PDB file of C-alpha atoms in Angstrom:
ATOM      1  CA  UNK A 189       0.265   0.030   0.047  1.00 55.00           C
ATOM      2  CA  UNK A 190       1.160   3.720   0.072  1.00 62.00           C
ATOM      3  CA  UNK A 191       0.029   7.090  -1.058  1.00 73.00           C
ATOM      4  CA  UNK A 192      -0.007   7.899  -4.608  1.00 71.00           C
ATOM      5  CA  UNK A 193       3.116  10.041  -4.520  1.00 73.00           C
ATOM      6  CA  UNK A 194       4.652   6.833  -3.012  1.00 76.00           C
ATOM      7  CA  UNK A 195       3.602   4.765  -5.846  1.00 74.00           C
ATOM      8  CA  UNK A 196       4.503   6.640  -8.473  1.00 73.00           C
ATOM      9  CA  UNK A 197       7.633   7.162  -7.266  1.00 74.00           C
ATOM     10  CA  UNK A 198       8.064   3.331  -6.965  1.00 73.00           C
ATOM     11  CA  UNK A 199       6.958   2.728 -10.451  1.00 75.00           C
ATOM     12  CA  UNK A 200       9.301   5.323 -11.717  1.00 71.00           C
ATOM     13  CA  UNK A 201      12.011   4.176  -9.925  1.00 72.00           C
ATOM     14  CA  UNK A 202      11.655   0.461 -10.992  1.00 70.00           C
ATOM     15  CA  UNK A 203      11.212   1.683 -14.597  1.00 71.00           C
ATOM     16  CA  UNK A 204      14.200   3.594 -14.518  1.00 68.00           C
ATOM     17  CA  UNK A 205      16.495   1.231 -12.993  1.00 68.00           C
ATOM     18  CA  UNK A 206      14.922  -1.589 -15.516  1.00 69.00           C
ATOM     19  CA  UNK A 207      15.544   1.125 -18.325  1.00 68.00           C
ATOM     20  CA  UNK A 208      19.450   1.704 -17.467  1.00 62.00           C
ATOM     21  CA  UNK A 209      20.423  -1.225 -15.179  1.00 62.00           C
ATOM     22  CA  UNK A 210      21.674  -4.493 -17.026  1.00 61.00           C
ATOM     23  CA  UNK A 211      21.174  -7.466 -14.820  1.00 67.00           C
ATOM     24  CA  UNK A 212      18.337  -5.796 -13.097  1.00 69.00           C
ATOM     25  CA  UNK A 213      15.562  -7.134 -14.976  1.00 66.00           C
ATOM     26  CA  UNK A 214      15.903 -10.341 -13.497  1.00 71.00           C
ATOM     27  CA  UNK A 215      15.695  -8.946  -9.977  1.00 72.00           C
ATOM     28  CA  UNK A 216      12.698  -7.571 -10.439  1.00 74.00           C
ATOM     29  CA  UNK A 217      11.066 -10.677 -11.967  1.00 74.00           C
ATOM     30  CA  UNK A 218      12.245 -12.901  -9.050  1.00 76.00           C
ATOM     31  CA  UNK A 219      11.313 -10.333  -7.081  1.00 73.00           C
ATOM     32  CA  UNK A 220       7.418 -10.485  -7.936  1.00 76.00           C
ATOM     33  CA  UNK A 221       8.043  -6.472  -9.574  1.00 75.00           C
ATOM     34  CA  UNK A 222       5.778  -7.907 -12.570  1.00 81.00           C
ATOM     35  CA  UNK A 223       3.049  -8.421 -10.471  1.00 82.00           C
ATOM     36  CA  UNK A 224       3.376  -5.347  -8.617  1.00 81.00           C
ATOM     37  CA  UNK A 225       3.866  -3.067 -11.947  1.00 82.00           C
ATOM     38  CA  UNK A 226       0.830  -4.770 -13.320  1.00 84.00           C
ATOM     39  CA  UNK A 227      -1.467  -3.901 -10.385  1.00 84.00           C
ATOM     40  CA  UNK A 228      -0.106  -0.508 -10.353  1.00 82.00           C
ATOM     41  CA  UNK A 229      -0.818   0.005 -14.052  1.00 84.00           C
ATOM     42  CA  UNK A 230      -4.231  -1.335 -13.776  1.00 84.00           C
ATOM     43  CA  UNK A 231      -5.147   0.111  -9.942  1.00 82.00           C
ATOM     44  CA  UNK A 232      -8.670   2.465 -10.648  1.00 78.00           C
ATOM     45  CA  UNK A 233      -7.421   4.612  -8.024  1.00 80.00           C
ATOM     46  CA  UNK A 234      -3.929   4.953  -9.028  1.00 80.00           C
ATOM     47  CA  UNK A 235      -3.007   8.485 -10.456  1.00 83.00           C
ATOM     48  CA  UNK A 236      -2.713   8.540 -14.417  1.00 85.00           C
ATOM     49  CA  UNK A 237       1.231   8.917 -13.947  1.00 84.00           C
ATOM     50  CA  UNK A 238       1.449   6.110 -11.696  1.00 83.00           C
ATOM     51  CA  UNK A 239      -0.532   3.985 -14.191  1.00 86.00           C
ATOM     52  CA  UNK A 240       1.952   5.505 -17.059  1.00 86.00           C
ATOM     53  CA  UNK A 241       5.156   4.930 -14.919  1.00 85.00           C
ATOM     54  CA  UNK A 242       4.212   0.910 -14.105  1.00 85.00           C
ATOM     55  CA  UNK A 243       3.472   0.332 -17.827  1.00 87.00           C
ATOM     56  CA  UNK A 244       6.650   2.005 -19.203  1.00 85.00           C
ATOM     57  CA  UNK A 245       8.067  -0.221 -16.706  1.00 84.00           C
ATOM     58  CA  UNK A 246       6.568  -2.942 -17.573  1.00 85.00           C
ATOM     59  CA  UNK A 247       7.051  -2.384 -21.440  1.00 85.00           C
ATOM     60  CA  UNK A 248      10.513  -2.007 -21.248  1.00 80.00           C
ATOM     61  CA  UNK A 249      10.784  -5.439 -18.846  1.00 81.00           C
ATOM     62  CA  UNK A 250       8.861  -7.579 -21.583  1.00 82.00           C
ATOM     63  CA  UNK A 251      11.377  -5.775 -24.470  1.00 82.00           C
ATOM     64  CA  UNK A 252      14.313  -7.441 -22.328  1.00 78.00           C
ATOM     65  CA  UNK A 253      12.814 -10.708 -20.978  1.00 76.00           C
ATOM     66  CA  UNK A 254      11.803 -12.721 -24.604  1.00 72.00           C
ATOM     67  CA  UNK A 255       9.275 -14.780 -21.669  1.00 73.00           C
ATOM     68  CA  UNK A 256       7.370 -11.767 -20.500  1.00 76.00           C
ATOM     69  CA  UNK A 257       4.932 -10.034 -22.834  1.00 76.00           C
ATOM     70  CA  UNK A 258       3.600  -6.475 -22.729  1.00 77.00           C
ATOM     71  CA  UNK A 259      -0.299  -6.800 -21.824  1.00 81.00           C
ATOM     72  CA  UNK A 260      -2.890  -5.045 -23.620  1.00 86.00           C
ATOM     73  CA  UNK A 261      -3.644  -2.539 -21.099  1.00 84.00           C
ATOM     74  CA  UNK A 262       0.162  -1.458 -20.925  1.00 85.00           C
ATOM     75  CA  UNK A 263       0.527  -1.444 -24.683  1.00 88.00           C
ATOM     76  CA  UNK A 264      -2.759   0.631 -25.049  1.00 89.00           C
ATOM     77  CA  UNK A 265      -1.849   2.984 -22.470  1.00 86.00           C
ATOM     78  CA  UNK A 266       1.477   3.772 -23.896  1.00 88.00           C
ATOM     79  CA  UNK A 267      -0.016   4.184 -27.323  1.00 90.00           C
ATOM     80  CA  UNK A 268      -2.872   6.283 -25.834  1.00 88.00           C
ATOM     81  CA  UNK A 269       0.208   9.028 -24.913  1.00 86.00           C
ATOM     82  CA  UNK A 270       1.159   9.150 -28.404  1.00 86.00           C
ATOM     83  CA  UNK A 271      -1.500  11.446 -29.495  1.00 83.00           C
ATOM     84  CA  UNK A 272      -1.100  13.744 -26.280  1.00 83.00           C
ATOM     85  CA  UNK A 273       1.171  16.739 -25.968  1.00 82.00           C
ATOM     86  CA  UNK A 274       4.575  16.574 -24.119  1.00 82.00           C
ATOM     87  CA  UNK A 275       3.913  16.709 -20.513  1.00 78.00           C
ATOM     88  CA  UNK A 276       6.886  15.999 -18.185  1.00 77.00           C
ATOM     89  CA  UNK A 277       8.668  13.371 -20.601  1.00 81.00           C
ATOM     90  CA  UNK A 278       5.682  11.095 -20.257  1.00 84.00           C
ATOM     91  CA  UNK A 279       5.393  11.135 -24.266  1.00 86.00           C
ATOM     92  CA  UNK A 280       8.755  10.874 -25.021  1.00 88.00           C
ATOM     93  CA  UNK A 281       9.290   7.791 -22.422  1.00 87.00           C
ATOM     94  CA  UNK A 282       6.215   6.667 -23.628  1.00 89.00           C
ATOM     95  CA  UNK A 283       7.674   6.550 -27.415  1.00 90.00           C
ATOM     96  CA  UNK A 284      11.092   4.929 -26.368  1.00 89.00           C
ATOM     97  CA  UNK A 285       9.523   2.240 -24.621  1.00 88.00           C
ATOM     98  CA  UNK A 286       6.934   1.324 -27.363  1.00 90.00           C
ATOM     99  CA  UNK A 287       9.949   1.075 -29.934  1.00 91.00           C
ATOM    100  CA  UNK A 288      11.882  -0.768 -27.243  1.00 87.00           C
ATOM    101  CA  UNK A 289       9.125  -3.038 -27.529  1.00 87.00           C
ATOM    102  CA  UNK A 290       8.669  -3.343 -31.065  1.00 89.00           C
ATOM    103  CA  UNK A 291      12.133  -3.832 -32.237  1.00 87.00           C
ATOM    104  CA  UNK A 292      12.414  -6.700 -29.549  1.00 85.00           C
ATOM    105  CA  UNK A 293      12.207 -10.406 -29.461  1.00 73.00           C
ATOM    106  CA  UNK A 294       9.345 -10.194 -27.476  1.00 69.00           C
ATOM    107  CA  UNK A 295       7.071  -8.106 -29.633  1.00 74.00           C
ATOM    108  CA  UNK A 296       3.859 -10.079 -30.840  1.00 84.00           C
ATOM    109  CA  UNK A 297       3.097  -8.613 -34.493  1.00 85.00           C
ATOM    110  CA  UNK A 298      -0.841  -9.537 -33.718  1.00 87.00           C
ATOM    111  CA  UNK A 299      -1.025  -8.016 -30.337  1.00 89.00           C
ATOM    112  CA  UNK A 300       0.384  -4.694 -31.761  1.00 90.00           C
ATOM    113  CA  UNK A 301      -2.427  -4.737 -34.637  1.00 90.00           C
ATOM    114  CA  UNK A 302      -4.998  -5.815 -32.174  1.00 91.00           C
ATOM    115  CA  UNK A 303      -4.535  -2.904 -30.099  1.00 92.00           C
ATOM    116  CA  UNK A 304      -3.822  -0.765 -32.868  1.00 93.00           C
ATOM    117  CA  UNK A 305      -0.402  -0.062 -32.271  1.00 92.00           C
ATOM    118  CA  UNK A 306       1.146  -1.005 -36.383  1.00 92.00           C
ATOM    119  CA  UNK A 307      -1.495   1.946 -37.144  1.00 92.00           C
ATOM    120  CA  UNK A 308       0.168   4.162 -34.360  1.00 93.00           C
ATOM    121  CA  UNK A 309       3.314   3.570 -35.055  1.00 92.00           C
ATOM    122  CA  UNK A 310       2.842   4.468 -38.815  1.00 91.00           C
ATOM    123  CA  UNK A 311       0.925   7.771 -37.587  1.00 91.00           C
ATOM    124  CA  UNK A 312       3.879   8.447 -35.462  1.00 91.00           C
ATOM    125  CA  UNK A 313       6.175   7.725 -38.253  1.00 90.00           C
ATOM    126  CA  UNK A 314       4.603   9.808 -40.799  1.00 89.00           C
ATOM    127  CA  UNK A 315       4.591  12.446 -38.068  1.00 89.00           C
ATOM    128  CA  UNK A 316       7.960  12.221 -37.325  1.00 88.00           C
ATOM    129  CA  UNK A 317       8.938  12.617 -41.080  1.00 87.00           C
ATOM    130  CA  UNK A 318       6.890  15.541 -41.258  1.00 88.00           C
ATOM    131  CA  UNK A 319       8.273  17.367 -38.293  1.00 87.00           C
ATOM    132  CA  UNK A 320      12.007  16.717 -39.554  1.00 86.00           C
ATOM    133  CA  UNK A 321      12.613  14.443 -36.908  1.00 86.00           C
ATOM    134  CA  UNK A 322      14.435  11.882 -39.365  1.00 86.00           C
ATOM    135  CA  UNK A 323      16.227   9.697 -36.470  1.00 88.00           C
ATOM    136  CA  UNK A 324      12.748   9.125 -34.675  1.00 88.00           C
ATOM    137  CA  UNK A 325      11.058   8.750 -38.072  1.00 88.00           C
ATOM    138  CA  UNK A 326      13.740   6.143 -38.603  1.00 90.00           C
ATOM    139  CA  UNK A 327      13.413   4.012 -35.676  1.00 91.00           C
ATOM    140  CA  UNK A 328       9.653   4.008 -36.473  1.00 91.00           C
ATOM    141  CA  UNK A 329      10.112   2.143 -39.506  1.00 91.00           C
ATOM    142  CA  UNK A 330      12.746  -0.173 -37.625  1.00 91.00           C
ATOM    143  CA  UNK A 331       9.522  -1.181 -35.462  1.00 92.00           C
ATOM    144  CA  UNK A 332       7.393  -1.753 -38.008  1.00 92.00           C
ATOM    145  CA  UNK A 333       9.701  -3.741 -39.926  1.00 91.00           C
ATOM    146  CA  UNK A 334      10.216  -5.845 -36.624  1.00 90.00           C
ATOM    147  CA  UNK A 335       6.147  -6.291 -36.842  1.00 90.00           C
ATOM    148  CA  UNK A 336       6.413  -7.529 -39.972  1.00 89.00           C
ATOM    149  CA  UNK A 337       4.755  -4.704 -41.451  1.00 87.00           C
ATOM    150  CA  UNK A 338       6.566  -4.069 -45.158  1.00 71.00           C
ATOM    151  CA  UNK A 339       8.912  -0.796 -45.213  1.00 60.00           C
ATOM    152  CA  UNK A 340       7.318   2.055 -47.777  1.00 56.00           C
ATOM    153  CA  UNK A 341      10.237   2.626 -50.242  1.00 51.00           C
ATOM    154  CA  UNK A 342      11.468   6.689 -49.718  1.00 53.00           C
ATOM    155  CA  UNK A 343      10.324   7.430 -52.920  1.00 46.00           C
ATOM    156  CA  UNK A 344       7.092   6.023 -52.500  1.00 49.00           C
ATOM    157  CA  UNK A 345       6.358   7.681 -49.041  1.00 51.00           C
ATOM    158  CA  UNK A 346       3.960  10.703 -49.272  1.00 50.00           C
ATOM    159  CA  UNK A 347       5.325  12.752 -45.912  1.00 47.00           C
TER     160      UNK A 347
END
């Protein structure tokens, strides 16, 4: 238990450890961290930031542990941030976590299609190319190819 701030801080701390510290992943899994993060991501009374931090941590964890899969709730939560304006780095963190998962061996193309992730990544690739953010557009293309979506040759792109 704990108050909202403690829960959010714990989810953020776990997410940061998972994202940057190799070897942390196994410890988080062994200590039951997946269940904790999953419950935080889905807890009705949790703040949006707490849910988002937990979902980001779970997606990063799934991207590095082939035997774990990100659940639809986490993917949907992060995908919903793609249409939102940047707020305290949440949109950027969501994009980075999604791209890490999409290019990992844990990515499941069927799941990405089911939750609208492929369409969202295609839209993000178009938008970032239009904004001139070439590296992110390339990362989106790589993620789409990893998910089995045929790459559009640059000469046929409409953006």
